[in-house]
Short mmCIF file of C-alpha atoms in Angstrom, two decimals:
data_model
loop_
_atom_site.label_atom_id
_atom_site.label_comp_id
_atom_site.label_asym_id
_atom_site.label_seq_id
_atom_site.Cartn_x
_atom_site.Cartn_y
_atom_site.Cartn_z
CA MET V 699 0.86 13.63 38.72
CA ARG V 700 0.34 11.39 41.65
CA GLU V 701 -3.21 12.87 42.11
CA VAL V 702 -4.11 12.48 38.41
CA SER V 703 -6.16 9.55 37.64
CA VAL V 704 -4.39 6.50 35.46
CA SER V 705 -6.94 4.47 33.34
CA VAL V 706 -5.09 1.34 31.93
CA ASP V 707 -6.24 -0.58 29.09
CA ARG V 708 -4.15 -3.90 28.17
CA GLY V 709 -6.24 -5.44 25.24
CA GLN V 710 -6.04 -8.62 24.16
CA TYR V 711 -2.76 -9.44 26.21
CA PRO V 712 -3.83 -9.17 29.88
CA ASP V 713 -0.78 -11.47 31.16
CA ALA V 714 1.78 -9.86 28.57
CA GLU V 715 4.83 -8.78 30.94
CA SER V 716 5.05 -5.07 30.99
CA PRO V 717 7.43 -2.36 32.72
CA TRP V 718 4.53 -0.30 33.59
CA GLU V 719 4.35 -2.97 36.79
CA GLN V 720 7.79 -1.98 38.08
CA GLU V 721 6.99 0.86 40.34
CA ALA V 722 10.89 2.17 39.94
CA TRP V 723 10.20 2.52 36.05
CA ARG V 724 6.74 3.37 36.06
CA CYS V 725 7.76 6.18 38.61
CA ALA V 726 10.86 7.41 36.66
CA ALA V 727 9.08 7.20 33.32
CA LEU V 728 6.40 9.44 35.15
CA ASP V 729 8.72 12.39 36.07
CA TRP V 730 10.35 11.68 32.68
CA VAL V 731 7.13 13.03 31.71
CA GLU V 732 6.44 15.65 34.34
CA GLY V 733 9.91 17.03 33.91
CA VAL V 734 9.22 17.47 29.78
CA LEU V 735 6.10 18.98 30.26
CA ALA V 736 7.09 21.45 33.03
CA GLU V 737 10.04 22.38 30.41
CA GLU V 738 7.37 22.86 27.50
CA GLY V 739 4.89 24.86 29.76
CA LEU V 740 2.61 22.47 29.37
CA ARG V 741 -0.18 21.44 32.46
CA VAL V 742 -1.82 18.13 32.68
CA ALA V 743 -5.76 18.90 31.76
CA GLY V 744 -7.24 15.23 32.58
CA PRO V 745 -6.57 11.59 33.26
CA TRP V 746 -4.26 9.99 31.79
CA ALA V 747 -5.02 6.73 29.45
CA VAL V 748 -2.30 3.86 29.73
CA ARG V 749 -2.21 1.45 26.84
CA LEU V 750 0.33 -1.77 27.64
CA ARG V 751 1.04 -4.30 24.92
CA PRO V 752 4.07 -6.60 24.21
CA TRP V 753 5.70 -4.10 21.94
CA SER V 754 4.82 -0.85 23.88
CA VAL V 755 4.19 1.04 26.87
CA LEU V 756 1.57 4.31 25.13
CA VAL V 757 0.23 6.68 27.09
CA ARG V 758 -2.23 9.59 26.42
CA ILE V 759 -2.06 12.93 28.22
CA PRO V 760 -4.64 15.62 27.65
CA VAL V 761 -2.38 18.72 28.19
CA GLU V 762 -3.81 22.69 27.73
CA GLY V 763 -4.34 24.11 24.81
CA ARG V 764 -3.08 20.99 22.78
CA GLY V 765 -5.58 18.53 23.22
CA SER V 766 -3.04 15.62 23.87
CA VAL V 767 0.63 14.66 24.18
CA TRP V 768 1.64 10.83 23.97
CA PHE V 769 4.73 9.00 25.36
CA LYS V 770 5.65 6.03 24.21
CA ALA V 771 8.40 3.44 25.39
CA ASN V 772 9.43 0.43 22.99
CA PRO V 773 11.28 -2.72 24.20
CA LEU V 774 14.57 -3.11 23.97
CA ALA V 775 13.75 -4.40 20.15
CA SER V 776 12.74 -1.45 18.96
CA ALA V 777 14.35 0.72 20.73
CA PHE V 778 15.36 2.63 17.80
CA GLU V 779 12.36 4.45 17.17
CA GLY V 780 12.33 7.62 19.56
CA ALA V 781 16.09 8.36 17.93
CA LEU V 782 14.73 6.95 14.34
CA ALA V 783 11.46 9.67 15.23
CA ALA V 784 14.10 12.45 16.01
CA SER V 785 16.50 12.09 12.95
CA LEU V 786 13.15 11.91 10.40
CA ALA V 787 11.77 15.07 11.52
CA ARG V 788 15.26 16.75 10.65
CA TRP V 789 15.46 14.77 7.67
CA VAL V 790 11.77 15.26 5.91
CA PRO V 791 10.36 17.10 8.68
CA GLU V 792 6.68 17.96 6.40
CA HIS V 793 6.67 13.86 6.70
CA VAL V 794 6.73 13.07 10.59
CA LEU V 795 6.28 14.51 14.11
CA GLU V 796 8.96 16.08 15.48
CA PRO V 797 8.95 14.49 18.96
CA LEU V 798 9.14 17.08 21.91
CA ALA V 799 11.89 14.65 24.08
CA VAL V 800 13.73 11.85 23.39
CA ASP V 801 15.59 9.19 25.76
CA THR V 802 17.15 6.89 23.16
CA GLY V 803 19.06 5.04 26.54
CA ARG V 804 15.63 4.08 27.55
CA GLY V 805 13.36 3.67 24.56
CA TRP V 806 11.19 6.61 25.19
CA SER V 807 9.78 9.10 23.36
CA LEU V 808 6.64 11.98 24.12
CA LEU V 809 5.30 13.27 20.87
CA PRO V 810 2.86 15.84 20.52
CA ASP V 811 -0.78 15.35 18.96
CA GLY V 812 -0.43 15.22 15.02
CA GLY V 813 -4.27 15.64 14.07
CA GLU V 814 -6.85 13.17 12.77
CA LEU V 815 -6.09 9.42 12.00
CA LEU V 816 -7.04 8.41 8.17
CA ARG V 817 -9.07 5.78 10.22
CA ARG V 818 -11.38 8.31 11.73
CA ALA V 819 -11.48 10.40 9.10
CA LEU V 820 -12.75 7.50 6.17
CA ASP V 821 -15.03 6.60 9.00
CA ARG V 822 -16.38 10.07 9.22
CA GLY V 823 -16.56 10.29 5.81
CA ALA V 824 -14.46 13.35 5.89
CA VAL V 825 -12.49 12.23 3.28
CA GLY V 826 -12.74 9.16 0.57
CA PRO V 827 -10.95 6.72 -0.78
CA GLY V 828 -8.52 8.79 -3.09
CA ALA V 829 -7.50 9.35 0.00
CA TRP V 830 -5.06 6.48 0.11
CA GLU V 831 -3.61 6.94 -2.85
CA GLU V 832 -2.74 10.61 -1.86
CA ALA V 833 -0.93 8.92 1.00
CA LEU V 834 0.94 6.66 -0.73
CA ARG V 835 2.40 9.15 -3.01
CA TRP V 836 3.64 11.55 -0.07
CA TYR V 837 4.90 8.01 1.67
CA ALA V 838 6.48 7.45 -1.76
CA ARG V 839 8.54 11.24 -2.02
CA MET V 840 9.30 10.43 1.63
CA GLN V 841 11.06 7.28 0.72
CA ARG V 842 12.78 8.86 -1.97
CA VAL V 843 14.32 11.42 -0.25
CA LEU V 844 15.31 8.70 2.66
CA VAL V 845 17.43 6.25 0.19
CA ALA V 846 20.19 9.22 0.92
CA HIS V 847 20.13 8.31 4.35
CA ALA V 848 19.48 4.37 4.56
CA GLY V 849 22.90 3.64 6.21
CA GLU V 850 22.14 6.57 8.93
CA ILE V 851 18.76 5.08 9.85
CA GLU V 852 21.18 1.33 10.04
CA GLU V 853 23.67 3.43 12.84
CA LEU V 854 20.28 3.97 14.75
CA GLY V 855 19.60 0.87 15.37
CA VAL V 856 16.86 0.01 12.82
CA PRO V 857 17.33 -3.68 11.35
CA SER V 858 18.60 -4.31 8.35
CA ALA V 859 16.77 -6.19 5.40
CA ARG V 860 18.40 -4.68 2.61
CA THR V 861 16.95 -6.32 -0.86
CA ALA V 862 20.42 -8.35 -1.54
CA ALA V 863 20.13 -9.83 2.08
CA LEU V 864 16.77 -11.10 2.13
CA PRO V 865 17.89 -14.28 0.66
CA ASP V 866 19.85 -14.74 4.02
CA VAL V 867 16.71 -13.08 6.49
CA PHE V 868 15.08 -16.10 5.36
CA ASP V 869 17.18 -18.68 5.90
CA ARG V 870 17.82 -17.43 9.76
CA LEU V 871 13.65 -16.97 10.10
CA VAL V 872 13.61 -20.86 9.28
CA ALA V 873 16.29 -21.29 11.03
CA GLN V 874 15.15 -19.99 13.87
CA ASN V 875 11.52 -21.22 13.56
CA THR V 876 10.48 -23.57 15.92
CA ALA V 877 6.86 -23.49 15.46
CA SER V 878 6.12 -24.65 12.01
CA ARG V 879 5.40 -28.74 11.61
CA SER V 880 7.57 -31.04 9.38
CA PRO V 881 5.37 -30.31 6.60
CA GLU V 882 5.52 -26.62 6.71
CA ARG V 883 9.64 -26.81 7.17
CA ARG V 884 9.71 -28.72 4.18
CA CYS V 885 7.50 -26.05 2.32
CA LEU V 886 9.42 -23.21 3.48
CA GLU V 887 12.98 -25.21 2.68
CA GLY V 888 11.73 -25.63 -1.16
CA LEU V 889 10.96 -22.25 -1.48
CA ARG V 890 14.66 -20.84 -0.90
CA PRO V 891 15.50 -20.61 -4.69
CA ARG V 892 12.60 -19.09 -5.65
CA VAL V 893 13.64 -16.40 -2.83
CA ALA V 894 16.80 -15.73 -4.17
CA ASP V 895 15.50 -15.36 -7.64
CA TRP V 896 12.85 -13.54 -6.40
CA CYS V 897 15.10 -10.84 -4.51
CA ALA V 898 17.67 -11.04 -7.43
CA GLU V 899 14.82 -9.99 -10.03
CA LEU V 900 13.32 -7.21 -7.93
CA ALA V 901 17.31 -6.04 -6.91
CA ALA V 902 18.45 -5.23 -10.84
CA VAL V 903 15.11 -3.16 -11.42
CA GLY V 904 17.69 -0.72 -9.80
CA VAL V 905 15.32 0.97 -7.07
CA SER V 906 17.50 1.60 -3.63
CA ASP V 907 17.16 0.38 -0.58
CA SER V 908 15.17 3.21 1.91
CA LEU V 909 12.79 2.99 5.10
CA ASP V 910 10.20 0.71 5.18
CA HIS V 911 7.64 1.25 7.69
CA SER V 912 6.28 -2.06 7.25
CA ASP V 913 3.11 -1.58 9.08
CA LEU V 914 1.56 1.42 7.37
CA HIS V 915 -2.16 0.98 8.22
CA ASP V 916 -4.81 3.56 8.51
CA ALA V 917 -4.31 3.97 12.08
CA GLN V 918 -0.53 4.97 11.84
CA LEU V 919 -1.04 8.29 9.48
CA LEU V 920 -2.71 11.17 10.27
CA VAL V 921 -4.46 13.67 8.26
CA ARG V 922 -2.94 16.89 8.26
CA GLU V 923 -4.23 18.88 5.72
CA PRO V 924 -6.00 17.93 2.05
CA GLY V 925 -3.22 15.94 0.22
CA ARG V 926 -0.87 16.45 3.14
CA PHE V 927 0.23 13.38 5.49
CA THR V 928 2.18 12.36 9.07
CA PHE V 929 3.73 9.17 9.29
CA PHE V 930 4.29 7.60 12.94
CA ASP V 931 4.93 4.91 15.16
CA TRP V 932 8.26 3.32 13.84
CA GLY V 933 8.78 0.24 15.49
CA ASP V 934 8.39 -2.16 12.78
CA ALA V 935 10.50 -0.02 10.92
CA ALA V 936 13.33 -1.82 8.87
CA VAL V 937 15.95 -0.59 6.08
CA SER V 938 14.74 -2.75 2.64
CA HIS V 939 13.35 -2.27 -0.31
CA PRO V 940 10.56 0.53 -0.14
CA PHE V 941 8.10 -1.21 -2.40
CA CYS V 942 7.61 -3.77 0.91
CA SER V 943 5.77 -0.82 2.52
CA LEU V 944 3.07 -1.30 0.14
CA PRO V 945 1.29 -4.33 1.17
CA VAL V 946 0.06 -3.47 4.43
CA PRO V 947 -1.61 0.05 3.23
CA ALA V 948 -2.78 -1.55 -0.04
CA ARG V 949 -4.90 -4.38 1.81
CA ARG V 950 -6.24 -2.05 4.21
CA ALA V 951 -7.85 -0.14 1.44
CA GLY V 952 -8.92 -3.27 -0.29
CA GLU V 953 -10.75 -5.00 2.86
CA ARG V 954 -12.42 -1.47 3.32
CA HIS V 955 -13.18 -0.11 -0.02
CA GLY V 956 -13.12 -3.71 -2.49
CA HIS V 957 -10.16 -5.08 -4.36
CA ASP V 958 -11.08 -2.90 -7.39
CA VAL V 959 -8.94 0.13 -5.66
CA LEU V 960 -5.69 -2.05 -5.12
CA PRO V 961 -4.46 -1.12 -9.47
CA ARG V 962 -5.08 2.37 -8.67
CA LEU V 963 -3.16 2.55 -5.41
CA ARG V 964 -0.41 0.60 -7.09
CA ASP V 965 0.22 2.89 -9.60
CA ALA V 966 -0.45 6.07 -7.52
CA TYR V 967 2.40 4.85 -5.18
CA LEU V 968 4.47 4.07 -8.14
CA GLU V 969 4.60 7.96 -9.84
CA PRO V 970 7.32 9.23 -7.59
CA TRP V 971 9.75 6.68 -8.70
CA THR V 972 9.22 6.85 -12.15
CA GLY V 973 12.05 7.63 -14.52
CA GLY V 974 15.80 6.58 -14.23
CA GLY V 975 15.33 4.44 -16.96
CA ARG V 976 12.94 1.66 -15.41
CA THR V 977 9.75 1.40 -17.63
CA ALA V 978 5.88 1.22 -16.12
CA ALA V 979 6.25 -2.61 -16.75
CA GLU V 980 9.21 -3.09 -14.71
CA LEU V 981 8.12 -0.75 -11.80
CA ARG V 982 4.37 -3.13 -11.59
CA ARG V 983 6.42 -6.30 -12.06
CA ALA V 984 9.09 -5.08 -8.90
CA VAL V 985 5.58 -4.40 -6.71
CA SER V 986 4.41 -8.01 -7.65
CA LEU V 987 8.59 -8.97 -6.11
CA ALA V 988 8.02 -7.03 -3.24
CA TRP V 989 4.82 -8.07 -2.51
CA ARG V 990 5.56 -11.55 -1.88
CA LEU V 991 9.27 -10.35 -0.04
CA SER V 992 7.38 -8.13 2.98
CA ALA V 993 6.27 -10.83 4.22
CA LEU V 994 10.09 -11.72 5.29
CA GLY V 995 9.34 -8.04 6.93
CA ARG V 996 6.66 -9.15 8.78
CA ALA V 997 7.77 -12.70 10.06
CA CYS V 998 11.06 -10.50 11.35
CA SER V 999 8.81 -8.00 13.01
CA TRP V 1000 6.93 -10.80 15.20
CA GLY V 1001 9.84 -12.49 15.76
CA ARG V 1002 11.70 -9.25 17.21
CA LEU V 1003 8.58 -8.01 19.25
CA PHE V 1004 7.69 -11.15 20.91
CA PRO V 1005 10.46 -13.69 21.89
CA ALA V 1006 10.19 -12.57 25.57
CA ALA V 1007 6.39 -12.15 25.75
CA SER V 1008 4.78 -14.35 27.95
CA GLY V 1009 1.76 -16.94 27.70
CA GLY V 1010 -0.65 -16.05 24.97
CA ALA V 1011 1.29 -13.32 23.45
CA ALA V 1012 4.62 -15.17 22.66
CA ALA V 1013 2.33 -18.60 21.54
CA GLU V 1014 0.84 -15.59 18.88
CA GLY V 1015 4.08 -14.12 18.46
CA ALA V 1016 5.83 -17.65 16.97
CA VAL V 1017 2.29 -18.34 15.25
CA GLU V 1018 2.40 -15.42 13.16
CA ARG V 1019 6.04 -15.57 12.37
CA VAL V 1020 4.96 -19.17 10.64
CA ARG V 1021 1.74 -17.39 8.89
CA TRP V 1022 3.81 -14.81 7.03
CA LEU V 1023 6.50 -17.30 6.52
CA MET V 1024 4.23 -19.74 4.65
CA ALA V 1025 2.28 -16.44 2.64
CA LEU V 1026 5.45 -16.09 0.96
CA ARG V 1027 3.81 -18.63 -1.27
CA ASP V 1028 0.73 -16.72 -2.15
CA ASP V 1029 0.25 -14.79 -5.17
CA PRO V 1030 0.30 -11.10 -5.39
CA PRO V 1031 -2.96 -9.91 -6.25
CA LEU V 1032 -1.05 -7.17 -8.08
#
């Protein structure tokens, strides 16, 4: 490996701290990857492409006969991702990538190539807007299976933001937020009774908490074949109300195809959740409530992944946390 060339992409965070700069860490990570590749009988076939971000180190490694494999190193705040990916591969193997190897103690994982990103398939016209509906049905089916594993998922270290506890999550975010101005803080404090009411109403619908990806956009899922999709990149995940997953893909689809697609996406996502005595009107109301409350999950994610970041990344994280908290005031588009 030491003779293979490596390119490094720092994106918009050239000054962010990364373990990649630490020679001992870098050598240990590369040795681990080389060892796994040897065990799998895989040979490196080209330059390694390193992507450094405040929330991860990601390395694309071309290998003979398999396209590429991907090494990911998570920071402490999302070190659960490897263990979660391995567990999901046991519980819902048809929906996720099975890691080639995981080092749970160091937050490392090595993943196979899983096919084409939905974003790229959309860009080249291989699939149309209906792919979003199919993907959301597929994702909702996975979430229903994972309801039974919610406690086990929390035991892996995945953050817990269960529906009944979201008012406490809100309180903690407001108390910890040092970036908001006084008018913003007063506005947020005034929202507290409404947040409690929204959570109580959402819980009363009776949909159990499950795994919330929290950032399920079109570059976080792969097109396996028509009607079948693979979900990955679980660093923002939490155990929360499952419907909190819908806003991110719905917004992205609306930006690409127009907001008229949103009702169809919502109804496609809700199909696997029908039954159990819940009416269509109740489920749609639950989507509207979860749409608002999903802002708490996004604020938590920024808070987890940026507290130790330096320079502009830290400032961006603080600003984003406030922005998401203030989004609680926005009326959902559905």
